[in-house]
Amino acid sequence: MAKITASVYTSHVPAIGAALDLGKSSDPYWQPLFKGYEPSKQWMKDNRPDVVFLVYNDHATAFSLELIPTFAIGCAAEFKPADEGWGPRPVPVVQGHPELASHIAHSVIQDEFDLTIVNKMDVDHGLTVPMSLMFGQPEAWPVKVIPFAVNVVQYPVPSGKRCFALGQAIRRAVESFDEDLNVQIWGTGGMSHQLQGARAGLINREWDNAWLDQMIADPQACSQVPHIDYVREAGSEGIELVMWLIARGAMADVAGGPKPTVKHRFYHVPASNTAVGHLILENN
Amino acid sequence: MAKITASVYTSHVPAIGAALDLGKSSDPYWQPLFKGYEPSKQWMKDNRPDVVFLVYNDHATAFSLELIPTFAIGCAAEFKPADEGWGPRPVPVVQGHPELASHIAHSVIQDEFDLTIVNKMDVDHGLTVPMSLMFGQPEAWPVKVIPFAVNVVQYPVPSGKRCFALGQAIRRAVESFDEDLNVQIWGTGGMSHQLQGARAGLINREWDNAWLDQMIADPQACSQVPHIDYVREAGSEGIELVMWLIARGAMADVAGGPKPTVKHRFYHVPASNTAVGHLILENN
Amino acid sequence: MALDKPYKDIPGTTIFDAEQSRKGYWLNQFCMSLMKADNRERFKADERAYLDQWPMTEEQKQGVLTRDLNRCIAAGGNIYFLAKIGATDGKSFQYMAASMTGMTQEQYAAMMLAGGRSAEGNRYIGEKAATQSNKEQA
Amino acid sequence: MALDKPYKDIPGTTIFDAEQSRKGYWLNQFCMSLMKADNRERFKADERAYLDQWPMTEEQKQGVLTRDLNRCIAAGGNIYFLAKIGATDGKSFQYMAASMTGMTQEQYAAMMLAGGRSAEGNRYIGEKAATQSNKEQA
Ligand SMILES: [Fe+3]
Ligand SMILES: [Fe+3]
């Protein structure tokens, strides 16, 4: 039986990818940030899963305004790093897990989530930056990945409540897959940031950390936070945080199991325009 | 306030479009079928809406296997008839209603339906054949249309229950639109047919009519019919009937209003490989 | 996989689920390419050469070359995609449907005019021969 | 339309909802075209001529030509799409962000290093000047 063993949460700031790719990770500006991920890379070596179910959002890369899926699940055998305007990031091609991905799609659609199935898609920094942060710079990624893209660009975006319920459905789907697989689920994006208008640069350290506290301790309550609070308190792009609730909803305690253990927690300001948050929760 | 005044249900067999386009509608083979739609065309003249919310499915035309949305709502200003392999049907370009479409998308996504928003899409016979049946062969379609494409090609397709609930959400969305608009909702596809394998040609007149009786009188119960019953009893492509439940769910009685009036009901076998069903329900 | 697939016991019927879709991905995408007039010309000019540009299995290619739609479906094809081959050949949908049933097009058309294939005896595998028509049962 | 849009009262912020998306459709699709190297070259060679190939409003074209991202956003642009213009110009995201705030890039970078723009006074329109930084408030 496949099993979700842990969830990982992290911002996916494009400038972090650029810093890594250009060899700037020990610059004074970036050094404190990458230091915060050192324990995570070690933890990942000790707890490497077979498959990562990676929740992220596309940033007008694979999806233009022609077609905007609320939830899209990648069922292909591989996904290429996208050219976001400066050429593709020099990172390995992402290997998918078509069997598990279509199993989850089948199960979750029957569970009344109206997914879009995608068999051809390039993946942008939303997916590749978390991979780099957790695995460093290998020749090939050491895990298979199921990309799961959430619309947080055009309103209305899915609510925290919907995302949290989806996470629960994903957990049921994974656990009904016959093959023995160690699966992690990652939620990415956030934390507070605003990239547009006169309010660009907004950072709300207090709100971010209070939100994190609640997401860890009482995710059900956290899932009730309305959209407007994210925008007002964490900036217009802070809304990406709803994606973390998908990963959180897939943890065992939400289905009546034991509370997860916090293996690592890290918060840093700034990475370019953004507050960076990071968390590792292990199921018990 | 916009208001759903009636729902129309009809098969959308491609051969019907071809018969019309090639001027064969008075051939002995086709004459009984088109006769069944004469009262509908008159009713439509007397009850012309401003907008038709047209539920149909794409038949590997706009959507290949690269990307399969469960529910896709067309928000564009126009939609061209697709080339399905013989050149596009000689019918007018479909005019959309972007304002109402995006209003419905906004409302229904907030109501926890995970729609895909589409701003560029050609429409195939699933949409244009019902238009021809109800409006004949005008120079321009006399109504605006919001195309709503449902995946019934790759499993799992949405359940009758999910479709019925979606119809209810669409009704709430329409009624919260400020402009005074007369809106009809159409469900298309079906009735019994199977286009594949040794069982091709399956028709189940008794089951079709019993299903119709129940859909009219007790749609809630009808929405509980499991997929397997459609496939076993009405053929593998009979599954298209779940789309009728979206239209039925949007009728006033489902939300506690008065029962609708059956203005017309018609059933005919065969149109090429398919049983043709047709129904008009008016809200009271 | 522990997903319930209750549709496996229906005779003469292949449900196009994720498993079939994965198996038939390139076959179906090849069919999709036939929606462009240019590609139809190139396919007609040299079918084998056109097929060899796609990462399809030999079984899938043979299914297409022999126009054996049942074989194509077994190899992951979906009828709405396969129909593009028929359109390229200038064949009607009814011709294609008949070709899968072991009946001539005339027999098939007659069966449809007489009310179609009955569901009686065609609901479960083994219940009765799956290819029988109304007529034959009457 | 009776949809609740509670996000209209946040200063210096335009939520990219269906209304903005409709308004900015061609502006954003123009930006999307800049993801191809060929198109970037053509745009750089003659910006006006390239823009004139798109059914954009004159206001949208002026917003692009003057690199006024706030003007582009008011005309329906979304920042993730508009970012492709900056990428074409070889500018960083932080440069683009700063350009919308009325600060120099140095001032903006210093604000970010000092912890970013505070939410205090920036939650509601009229509460306080929306463009104030932490520093200015301190
Ligand atoms: Fe992001
Ligand atoms: Fe159909």
PDB file of N, CA and C and ligand atoms in Angstrom, chain A residues 12-14 57-59 125-126 152 188-190 193 195 237 240 243, chain D residues 80, ligand 1:
ATOM      1  N   HIS A  12       8.599  29.304  -3.132  1.00  0.00           N
ATOM      2  CA  HIS A  12       9.253  28.861  -4.371  1.00  0.00           C
ATOM      3  C   HIS A  12       9.739  30.054  -5.209  1.00  0.00           C
ATOM      4  N   VAL A  13      10.268  31.062  -4.525  1.00  0.00           N
ATOM      5  CA  VAL A  13      10.736  32.307  -5.151  1.00  0.00           C
ATOM      6  C   VAL A  13      11.688  32.054  -6.331  1.00  0.00           C
ATOM      7  N   PRO A  14      11.391  32.621  -7.515  1.00  0.00           N
ATOM      8  CA  PRO A  14      12.250  32.364  -8.673  1.00  0.00           C
ATOM      9  C   PRO A  14      13.700  32.819  -8.459  1.00  0.00           C
ATOM     10  N   ASN A  57       1.912  26.351  -8.165  1.00  0.00           N
ATOM     11  CA  ASN A  57       1.102  27.028  -9.170  1.00  0.00           C
ATOM     12  C   ASN A  57       1.961  27.417 -10.350  1.00  0.00           C
ATOM     13  N   ASP A  58       1.324  27.409 -11.492  1.00  0.00           N
ATOM     14  CA  ASP A  58       1.940  27.871 -12.722  1.00  0.00           C
ATOM     15  C   ASP A  58       1.828  29.399 -12.741  1.00  0.00           C
ATOM     16  N   HIS A  59       2.910  30.068 -13.192  1.00  0.00           N
ATOM     17  CA  HIS A  59       2.931  31.538 -13.201  1.00  0.00           C
ATOM     18  C   HIS A  59       2.863  32.039 -14.634  1.00  0.00           C
ATOM     19  N   HIS A 125       9.285  27.646 -12.226  1.00  0.00           N
ATOM     20  CA  HIS A 125      10.002  27.740 -10.960  1.00  0.00           C
ATOM     21  C   HIS A 125       9.155  27.318  -9.767  1.00  0.00           C
ATOM     22  N   GLY A 126       7.841  27.411  -9.892  1.00  0.00           N
ATOM     23  CA  GLY A 126       6.958  26.996  -8.798  1.00  0.00           C
ATOM     24  C   GLY A 126       7.223  25.562  -8.392  1.00  0.00           C
ATOM     25  N   VAL A 152      -3.846  30.092  -8.807  1.00  0.00           N
ATOM     26  CA  VAL A 152      -3.907  31.181  -7.827  1.00  0.00           C
ATOM     27  C   VAL A 152      -3.627  32.511  -8.521  1.00  0.00           C
ATOM     28  N   THR A 188       3.645  24.375  -1.830  1.00  0.00           N
ATOM     29  CA  THR A 188       4.642  25.417  -2.089  1.00  0.00           C
ATOM     30  C   THR A 188       3.991  26.781  -2.332  1.00  0.00           C
ATOM     31  N   GLY A 189       4.821  27.811  -2.448  1.00  0.00           N
ATOM     32  CA  GLY A 189       4.344  29.178  -2.642  1.00  0.00           C
ATOM     33  C   GLY A 189       4.374  29.954  -1.330  1.00  0.00           C
ATOM     34  N   GLY A 190       3.918  31.226  -1.383  1.00  0.00           N
ATOM     35  CA  GLY A 190       3.957  32.059  -0.186  1.00  0.00           C
ATOM     36  C   GLY A 190       5.408  32.326   0.204  1.00  0.00           C
ATOM     37  N   HIS A 193       3.913  38.091   0.336  1.00  0.00           N
ATOM     38  CA  HIS A 193       4.576  38.905  -0.681  1.00  0.00           C
ATOM     39  C   HIS A 193       3.538  39.545  -1.581  1.00  0.00           C
ATOM     40  N   LEU A 195       3.685  41.502  -5.428  1.00  0.00           N
ATOM     41  CA  LEU A 195       4.575  41.799  -6.552  1.00  0.00           C
ATOM     42  C   LEU A 195       4.059  42.934  -7.406  1.00  0.00           C
ATOM     43  N   GLU A 237       0.045  38.291  -3.555  1.00  0.00           N
ATOM     44  CA  GLU A 237       0.578  36.985  -3.938  1.00  0.00           C
ATOM     45  C   GLU A 237       0.703  36.030  -2.743  1.00  0.00           C
ATOM     46  N   GLU A 240      -0.976  32.448  -2.407  1.00  0.00           N
ATOM     47  CA  GLU A 240      -0.396  31.137  -2.738  1.00  0.00           C
ATOM     48  C   GLU A 240      -0.429  30.176  -1.560  1.00  0.00           C
ATOM     49  N   MET A 243      -2.251  26.755  -1.081  1.00  0.00           N
ATOM     50  CA  MET A 243      -1.726  25.479  -1.570  1.00  0.00           C
ATOM     51  C   MET A 243      -1.110  24.631  -0.463  1.00  0.00           C
TER      52      MET A 243
ATOM     53  N   TYR D  80       2.249  38.495 -13.521  1.00  0.00           N
ATOM     54  CA  TYR D  80       3.018  37.337 -14.015  1.00  0.00           C
ATOM     55  C   TYR D  80       3.168  37.392 -15.528  1.00  0.00           C
TER      56      TYR D  80
HETATM   57 FE    FE E   1       4.602  31.614  -6.861  1.00  0.00          FE
END
